[in-house]
Amino acid sequence: MATEGENNTTYCHILCNNKGSLFVHAIAENTSVDDILQPTYVPSIVNSFFPLNGVRNCQGTSQPLLAVQVTELVDGVFIGFTINHVVADGESLWQFINSWSEISRGCHKLTKDPSLERFFLDSVEPPFPIPAPSPFMKEENQNWQNSTPETPVRVFHYTKEKIAQLKAKANAEAKTENISSLQALLTHFWISVIRCSFVDAQEEVFIFLPIGVRGRIVPPLPENYFGNALQIGVVRMKAGELLQSGIGKGAMEMNKMVASHCDEKVRSHYVSMAKKPVLLQLGGAVGAKALATGSSPRFNVYGNDFGWGKPVAVRAGSNIGEGMVVLFGGKEEGSVDVQVCLPYEILEAMESDSEFIDAF
């Protein structure tokens, strides 16, 4: 709910009234699992398997905060989840999915009970005033549609062995042992996108990364804290520097940025946000020159079983736009699936990029 506050501000809160969430049962009579997984590009019909397409976070004042759609295919079932990011981050969403699947199988004790206790810094007291004009209060925003034209989506699969090779190469080039597998993988991917976009060497390029902060504050939040506990970090480099310096330089910059999110920086961010809230609106800022990553290979995707067997694949929905890179752990242990939304000509060029393809 959104209410008007003093000094032309808005306050938002969640009314826990136990009315439940939106649940949709659908049937795709002529669509099989192979129809979804075999094509090079993710078929557009996949978007219809997710509820609340085009709904934005600020529309949570009139739209459900959580919606689930179960779609019967010819030879399988597709379960689509949509959650308002104001309510929960990816860690919490997958904890919810993991728990629901356990309950569906008749488990009487959850592997991980959610911690629902709210956390605020000592110097921060809710509610937080949001300066007007606020999209939460605008009626015209209740009819927002996803204005981005349909952009191709493709999934690239990295094996455990290839990821290990990328990590070793990045650490060797940077003369360190601190670069993680994910940082090496993302830098490899970022370099190919920039190379295939023919960006001017002097132009600045960006990559945005969500950084979980549950374990970064002192004392740490519980691992099972349910809510939002992340910040957005960004790495900036000149396109020429990124391309010429190799995977080690970019991965090291990414490593430094992530490591900088210590207790002091995390707390400073939240104090500043409470004093002067800023609504994150990536919009046109994201594209080939500014990638935005989401999800994590660490989330337990393939351990879910609602009684129909374990998943054969995972896909993100249509609320990812151009420039979005979504990461999931692959079906084989240690592998990673990278789902990316970029213009067709860039994705085709990446397939012909020998340095990129050598990692497969």
mmCIF file of N, CA, C and O in Angstrom, residues 134-202:
data_model
loop_
_atom_site.group_PDB
_atom_site.id
_atom_site.type_symbol
_atom_site.label_atom_id
_atom_site.label_comp_id
_atom_site.label_asym_id
_atom_site.label_seq_id
_atom_site.Cartn_x
_atom_site.Cartn_y
_atom_site.Cartn_z
ATOM 1 N N SER A 134 6.154 10.246 -7.005
ATOM 2 C CA SER A 134 6.485 8.843 -6.826
ATOM 3 C C SER A 134 5.648 7.982 -7.756
ATOM 4 O O SER A 134 4.435 8.158 -7.839
ATOM 5 N N PRO A 135 6.273 7.030 -8.451
ATOM 6 C CA PRO A 135 5.499 6.154 -9.342
ATOM 7 C C PRO A 135 4.486 5.311 -8.580
ATOM 8 O O PRO A 135 3.532 4.813 -9.152
ATOM 9 N N PHE A 136 4.694 5.162 -7.247
ATOM 10 C CA PHE A 136 3.755 4.378 -6.454
ATOM 11 C C PHE A 136 2.394 5.072 -6.347
ATOM 12 O O PHE A 136 1.394 4.449 -6.059
ATOM 13 N N MET A 137 2.368 6.383 -6.564
ATOM 14 C CA MET A 137 1.136 7.141 -6.384
ATOM 15 C C MET A 137 0.498 7.552 -7.699
ATOM 16 O O MET A 137 -0.554 8.155 -7.716
ATOM 17 N N LYS A 138 1.125 7.261 -8.833
ATOM 18 C CA LYS A 138 0.615 7.724 -10.121
ATOM 19 C C LYS A 138 -0.304 6.695 -10.750
ATOM 20 O O LYS A 138 0.089 5.566 -10.992
ATOM 21 N N GLU A 139 -1.520 7.084 -11.030
ATOM 22 C CA GLU A 139 -2.472 6.147 -11.619
ATOM 23 C C GLU A 139 -2.037 5.688 -13.000
ATOM 24 O O GLU A 139 -2.245 4.538 -13.381
ATOM 25 N N GLU A 140 -1.388 6.585 -13.750
ATOM 26 C CA GLU A 140 -1.020 6.206 -15.114
ATOM 27 C C GLU A 140 0.001 5.076 -15.104
ATOM 28 O O GLU A 140 0.106 4.322 -16.053
ATOM 29 N N ASN A 141 0.743 4.952 -14.032
ATOM 30 C CA ASN A 141 1.736 3.896 -13.973
ATOM 31 C C ASN A 141 1.127 2.533 -13.683
ATOM 32 O O ASN A 141 1.795 1.516 -13.779
ATOM 33 N N GLN A 142 -0.139 2.502 -13.323
ATOM 34 C CA GLN A 142 -0.781 1.225 -13.098
ATOM 35 C C GLN A 142 -1.069 0.516 -14.430
ATOM 36 O O GLN A 142 -1.434 -0.646 -14.453
ATOM 37 N N ASN A 143 -0.900 1.237 -15.529
ATOM 38 C CA ASN A 143 -1.140 0.642 -16.849
ATOM 39 C C ASN A 143 0.142 0.535 -17.670
ATOM 40 O O ASN A 143 0.100 0.402 -18.880
ATOM 41 N N TRP A 144 1.276 0.634 -16.968
ATOM 42 C CA TRP A 144 2.549 0.513 -17.669
ATOM 43 C C TRP A 144 2.659 -0.819 -18.370
ATOM 44 O O TRP A 144 2.270 -1.853 -17.854
ATOM 45 N N GLN A 145 3.223 -0.817 -19.550
ATOM 46 C CA GLN A 145 3.544 -2.050 -20.259
ATOM 47 C C GLN A 145 5.036 -2.055 -20.533
ATOM 48 O O GLN A 145 5.694 -1.013 -20.536
ATOM 49 N N ASN A 146 5.594 -3.213 -20.759
ATOM 50 C CA ASN A 146 7.000 -3.308 -21.087
ATOM 51 C C ASN A 146 7.221 -2.655 -22.450
ATOM 52 O O ASN A 146 6.797 -3.172 -23.467
ATOM 53 N N SER A 147 7.884 -1.492 -22.449
ATOM 54 C CA SER A 147 8.003 -0.715 -23.676
ATOM 55 C C SER A 147 9.146 -1.188 -24.576
ATOM 56 O O SER A 147 9.268 -0.736 -25.703
ATOM 57 N N THR A 148 10.007 -2.077 -24.061
ATOM 58 C CA THR A 148 11.124 -2.555 -24.852
ATOM 59 C C THR A 148 10.639 -3.513 -25.936
ATOM 60 O O THR A 148 9.943 -4.468 -25.642
ATOM 61 N N PRO A 149 10.977 -3.258 -27.200
ATOM 62 C CA PRO A 149 10.575 -4.190 -28.254
ATOM 63 C C PRO A 149 11.134 -5.577 -27.953
ATOM 64 O O PRO A 149 12.155 -5.714 -27.293
ATOM 65 N N GLU A 150 10.460 -6.597 -28.453
ATOM 66 C CA GLU A 150 10.899 -7.955 -28.171
ATOM 67 C C GLU A 150 12.304 -8.183 -28.719
ATOM 68 O O GLU A 150 12.560 -8.051 -29.905
ATOM 69 N N THR A 151 13.217 -8.531 -27.820
ATOM 70 C CA THR A 151 14.611 -8.746 -28.167
ATOM 71 C C THR A 151 14.946 -10.221 -27.994
ATOM 72 O O THR A 151 14.476 -10.842 -27.046
ATOM 73 N N PRO A 152 15.742 -10.794 -28.885
ATOM 74 C CA PRO A 152 16.059 -12.222 -28.781
ATOM 75 C C PRO A 152 16.700 -12.585 -27.450
ATOM 76 O O PRO A 152 17.435 -11.795 -26.857
ATOM 77 N N VAL A 153 16.412 -13.785 -26.997
ATOM 78 C CA VAL A 153 16.980 -14.316 -25.758
ATOM 79 C C VAL A 153 17.643 -15.651 -26.077
ATOM 80 O O VAL A 153 17.067 -16.491 -26.768
ATOM 81 N N ARG A 154 18.847 -15.838 -25.567
ATOM 82 C CA ARG A 154 19.575 -17.065 -25.848
ATOM 83 C C ARG A 154 20.243 -17.570 -24.569
ATOM 84 O O ARG A 154 20.577 -16.783 -23.681
ATOM 85 N N VAL A 155 20.430 -18.876 -24.483
ATOM 86 C CA VAL A 155 21.082 -19.493 -23.330
ATOM 87 C C VAL A 155 22.404 -20.113 -23.771
ATOM 88 O O VAL A 155 22.448 -20.895 -24.732
ATOM 89 N N PHE A 156 23.483 -19.742 -23.071
ATOM 90 C CA PHE A 156 24.802 -20.317 -23.317
ATOM 91 C C PHE A 156 25.166 -21.208 -22.126
ATOM 92 O O PHE A 156 25.009 -20.799 -20.978
ATOM 93 N N HIS A 157 25.660 -22.394 -22.406
ATOM 94 C CA HIS A 157 25.968 -23.360 -21.356
ATOM 95 C C HIS A 157 27.474 -23.515 -21.197
ATOM 96 O O HIS A 157 28.200 -23.761 -22.171
ATOM 97 N N TYR A 158 27.952 -23.347 -19.957
ATOM 98 C CA TYR A 158 29.370 -23.514 -19.643
ATOM 99 C C TYR A 158 29.545 -24.743 -18.753
ATOM 100 O O TYR A 158 28.883 -24.869 -17.724
ATOM 101 N N THR A 159 30.436 -25.630 -19.132
ATOM 102 C CA THR A 159 30.699 -26.822 -18.328
ATOM 103 C C THR A 159 31.620 -26.467 -17.153
ATOM 104 O O THR A 159 32.305 -25.429 -17.160
ATOM 105 N N LYS A 160 31.642 -27.345 -16.182
ATOM 106 C CA LYS A 160 32.500 -27.154 -15.009
ATOM 107 C C LYS A 160 33.959 -27.053 -15.422
ATOM 108 O O LYS A 160 34.722 -26.216 -14.898
ATOM 109 N N GLU A 161 34.376 -27.872 -16.385
ATOM 110 C CA GLU A 161 35.762 -27.888 -16.828
ATOM 111 C C GLU A 161 36.146 -26.582 -17.517
ATOM 112 O O GLU A 161 37.236 -26.034 -17.280
ATOM 113 N N LYS A 162 35.278 -26.074 -18.377
ATOM 114 C CA LYS A 162 35.570 -24.821 -19.084
ATOM 115 C C LYS A 162 35.610 -23.639 -18.126
ATOM 116 O O LYS A 162 36.420 -22.717 -18.287
ATOM 117 N N ILE A 163 34.735 -23.644 -17.127
ATOM 118 C CA ILE A 163 34.746 -22.564 -16.133
ATOM 119 C C ILE A 163 36.055 -22.589 -15.349
ATOM 120 O O ILE A 163 36.647 -21.541 -15.060
ATOM 121 N N ALA A 164 36.512 -23.773 -15.005
ATOM 122 C CA ALA A 164 37.784 -23.904 -14.285
ATOM 123 C C ALA A 164 38.938 -23.357 -15.126
ATOM 124 O O ALA A 164 39.858 -22.708 -14.605
ATOM 125 N N GLN A 165 38.896 -23.591 -16.439
ATOM 126 C CA GLN A 165 39.939 -23.073 -17.325
ATOM 127 C C GLN A 165 39.910 -21.545 -17.368
ATOM 128 O O GLN A 165 40.962 -20.893 -17.355
ATOM 129 N N LEU A 166 38.699 -20.965 -17.422
ATOM 130 C CA LEU A 166 38.569 -19.509 -17.432
ATOM 131 C C LEU A 166 39.093 -18.914 -16.131
ATOM 132 O O LEU A 166 39.788 -17.885 -16.128
ATOM 133 N N LYS A 167 38.780 -19.547 -15.017
ATOM 134 C CA LYS A 167 39.251 -19.066 -13.715
ATOM 135 C C LYS A 167 40.775 -19.113 -13.640
ATOM 136 O O LYS A 167 41.423 -18.161 -13.174
ATOM 137 N N ALA A 168 41.358 -20.216 -14.086
ATOM 138 C CA ALA A 168 42.810 -20.350 -14.060
ATOM 139 C C ALA A 168 43.474 -19.293 -14.940
ATOM 140 O O ALA A 168 44.493 -18.689 -14.560
ATOM 141 N N LYS A 169 42.902 -19.059 -16.110
ATOM 142 C CA LYS A 169 43.461 -18.057 -17.032
ATOM 143 C C LYS A 169 43.385 -16.663 -16.445
ATOM 144 O O LYS A 169 44.356 -15.893 -16.504
ATOM 145 N N ALA A 170 42.237 -16.313 -15.852
ATOM 146 C CA ALA A 170 42.065 -14.983 -15.273
ATOM 147 C C ALA A 170 43.041 -14.749 -14.124
ATOM 148 O O ALA A 170 43.680 -13.688 -14.032
ATOM 149 N N ASN A 171 43.190 -15.728 -13.249
ATOM 150 C CA ASN A 171 44.105 -15.574 -12.118
ATOM 151 C C ASN A 171 45.556 -15.511 -12.574
ATOM 152 O O ASN A 171 46.366 -14.760 -12.007
ATOM 153 N N ALA A 172 45.888 -16.279 -13.607
ATOM 154 C CA ALA A 172 47.256 -16.259 -14.119
ATOM 155 C C ALA A 172 47.587 -14.897 -14.722
ATOM 156 O O ALA A 172 48.673 -14.340 -14.469
ATOM 157 N N GLU A 173 46.667 -14.344 -15.493
ATOM 158 C CA GLU A 173 46.898 -13.046 -16.119
ATOM 159 C C GLU A 173 47.000 -11.935 -15.079
ATOM 160 O O GLU A 173 47.793 -10.998 -15.231
ATOM 161 N N ALA A 174 46.182 -12.028 -14.029
ATOM 162 C CA ALA A 174 46.171 -10.985 -12.994
ATOM 163 C C ALA A 174 47.200 -11.243 -11.903
ATOM 164 O O ALA A 174 47.337 -10.428 -10.978
ATOM 165 N N LYS A 175 47.907 -12.357 -11.987
ATOM 166 C CA LYS A 175 48.922 -12.731 -10.994
ATOM 167 C C LYS A 175 48.334 -12.729 -9.580
ATOM 168 O O LYS A 175 48.833 -12.072 -8.664
ATOM 169 N N THR A 176 47.237 -13.459 -9.426
ATOM 170 C CA THR A 176 46.545 -13.552 -8.139
ATOM 171 C C THR A 176 45.871 -14.913 -8.052
ATOM 172 O O THR A 176 45.901 -15.695 -9.012
ATOM 173 N N GLU A 177 45.285 -15.198 -6.893
ATOM 174 C CA GLU A 177 44.482 -16.409 -6.730
ATOM 175 C C GLU A 177 43.098 -16.061 -6.201
ATOM 176 O O GLU A 177 42.360 -16.934 -5.750
ATOM 177 N N ASN A 178 42.768 -14.766 -6.262
ATOM 178 C CA ASN A 178 41.531 -14.285 -5.618
ATOM 179 C C ASN A 178 40.320 -14.252 -6.542
ATOM 180 O O ASN A 178 39.196 -14.120 -6.076
ATOM 181 N N ILE A 179 40.519 -14.318 -7.845
ATOM 182 C CA ILE A 179 39.404 -14.216 -8.783
ATOM 183 C C ILE A 179 38.567 -15.487 -8.728
ATOM 184 O O ILE A 179 39.101 -16.596 -8.831
ATOM 185 N N SER A 180 37.265 -15.314 -8.571
ATOM 186 C CA SER A 180 36.369 -16.467 -8.457
ATOM 187 C C SER A 180 35.975 -16.992 -9.829
ATOM 188 O O SER A 180 36.175 -16.337 -10.857
ATOM 189 N N SER A 181 35.383 -18.173 -9.837
ATOM 190 C CA SER A 181 34.900 -18.767 -11.089
ATOM 191 C C SER A 181 33.860 -17.870 -11.749
ATOM 192 O O SER A 181 33.876 -17.667 -12.970
ATOM 193 N N LEU A 182 32.946 -17.323 -10.949
ATOM 194 C CA LEU A 182 31.878 -16.481 -11.487
ATOM 195 C C LEU A 182 32.440 -15.187 -12.070
ATOM 196 O O LEU A 182 32.007 -14.727 -13.134
ATOM 197 N N GLN A 183 33.404 -14.586 -11.391
ATOM 198 C CA GLN A 183 34.007 -13.348 -11.898
ATOM 199 C C GLN A 183 34.729 -13.591 -13.206
ATOM 200 O O GLN A 183 34.651 -12.772 -14.138
ATOM 201 N N ALA A 184 35.414 -14.709 -13.327
ATOM 202 C CA ALA A 184 36.101 -15.041 -14.575
ATOM 203 C C ALA A 184 35.097 -15.298 -15.696
ATOM 204 O O ALA A 184 35.265 -14.821 -16.826
ATOM 205 N N LEU A 185 34.046 -16.027 -15.388
ATOM 206 C CA LEU A 185 33.015 -16.341 -16.387
ATOM 207 C C LEU A 185 32.328 -15.074 -16.884
ATOM 208 O O LEU A 185 32.168 -14.868 -18.094
ATOM 209 N N LEU A 186 31.936 -14.207 -15.961
ATOM 210 C CA LEU A 186 31.234 -12.978 -16.348
ATOM 211 C C LEU A 186 32.136 -12.061 -17.170
ATOM 212 O O LEU A 186 31.675 -11.428 -18.133
ATOM 213 N N THR A 187 33.398 -11.981 -16.818
ATOM 214 C CA THR A 187 34.319 -11.121 -17.573
ATOM 215 C C THR A 187 34.511 -11.667 -18.992
ATOM 216 O O THR A 187 34.521 -10.911 -19.966
ATOM 217 N N HIS A 188 34.664 -12.971 -19.105
ATOM 218 C CA HIS A 188 34.758 -13.609 -20.422
ATOM 219 C C HIS A 188 33.541 -13.275 -21.279
ATOM 220 O O HIS A 188 33.665 -12.931 -22.463
ATOM 221 N N PHE A 189 32.369 -13.349 -20.675
ATOM 222 C CA PHE A 189 31.128 -13.067 -21.386
ATOM 223 C C PHE A 189 31.048 -11.586 -21.751
ATOM 224 O O PHE A 189 30.681 -11.224 -22.879
ATOM 225 N N TRP A 190 31.393 -10.718 -20.817
ATOM 226 C CA TRP A 190 31.350 -9.263 -21.013
ATOM 227 C C TRP A 190 32.269 -8.859 -22.165
ATOM 228 O O TRP A 190 31.881 -8.063 -23.033
ATOM 229 N N ILE A 191 33.462 -9.402 -22.200
ATOM 230 C CA ILE A 191 34.418 -9.073 -23.265
ATOM 231 C C ILE A 191 33.838 -9.412 -24.636
ATOM 232 O O ILE A 191 33.943 -8.619 -25.580
ATOM 233 N N SER A 192 33.212 -10.572 -24.753
ATOM 234 C CA SER A 192 32.663 -10.971 -26.047
ATOM 235 C C SER A 192 31.524 -10.054 -26.473
ATOM 236 O O SER A 192 31.425 -9.680 -27.646
ATOM 237 N N VAL A 193 30.662 -9.669 -25.539
ATOM 238 C CA VAL A 193 29.552 -8.770 -25.874
ATOM 239 C C VAL A 193 30.088 -7.442 -26.400
ATOM 240 O O VAL A 193 29.615 -6.917 -27.421
ATOM 241 N N ILE A 194 31.086 -6.897 -25.727
ATOM 242 C CA ILE A 194 31.647 -5.607 -26.149
ATOM 243 C C ILE A 194 32.363 -5.746 -27.490
ATOM 244 O O ILE A 194 32.226 -4.892 -28.378
ATOM 245 N N ARG A 195 33.105 -6.830 -27.665
ATOM 246 C CA ARG A 195 33.816 -7.049 -28.934
ATOM 247 C C ARG A 195 32.835 -7.171 -30.092
ATOM 248 O O ARG A 195 33.070 -6.634 -31.183
ATOM 249 N N CYS A 196 31.727 -7.864 -29.867
ATOM 250 C CA CYS A 196 30.757 -8.092 -30.936
ATOM 251 C C CYS A 196 29.795 -6.917 -31.115
ATOM 252 O O CYS A 196 28.972 -6.915 -32.034
ATOM 253 N N SER A 197 29.890 -5.922 -30.245
ATOM 254 C CA SER A 197 29.056 -4.719 -30.369
ATOM 255 C C SER A 197 29.797 -3.594 -31.077
ATOM 256 O O SER A 197 29.213 -2.537 -31.354
ATOM 257 N N PHE A 198 31.092 -3.793 -31.341
ATOM 258 C CA PHE A 198 31.921 -2.813 -32.045
ATOM 259 C C PHE A 198 31.859 -1.445 -31.377
ATOM 260 O O PHE A 198 31.654 -0.420 -32.021
ATOM 261 N N VAL A 199 32.031 -1.464 -30.051
ATOM 262 C CA VAL A 199 32.019 -0.220 -29.274
ATOM 263 C C VAL A 199 33.334 0.515 -29.481
ATOM 264 O O VAL A 199 34.409 -0.105 -29.539
ATOM 265 N N ASP A 200 33.267 1.847 -29.576
ATOM 266 C CA ASP A 200 34.479 2.654 -29.731
ATOM 267 C C ASP A 200 35.408 2.415 -28.546
ATOM 268 O O ASP A 200 34.971 2.324 -27.401
ATOM 269 N N ALA A 201 36.700 2.325 -28.814
ATOM 270 C CA ALA A 201 37.683 1.982 -27.786
ATOM 271 C C ALA A 201 37.683 2.952 -26.614
ATOM 272 O O ALA A 201 37.969 2.565 -25.468
ATOM 273 N N GLN A 202 37.353 4.225 -26.862
ATOM 274 C CA GLN A 202 37.379 5.233 -25.798
ATOM 275 C C GLN A 202 36.053 5.336 -25.035
ATOM 276 O O GLN A 202 35.966 6.074 -24.066
#
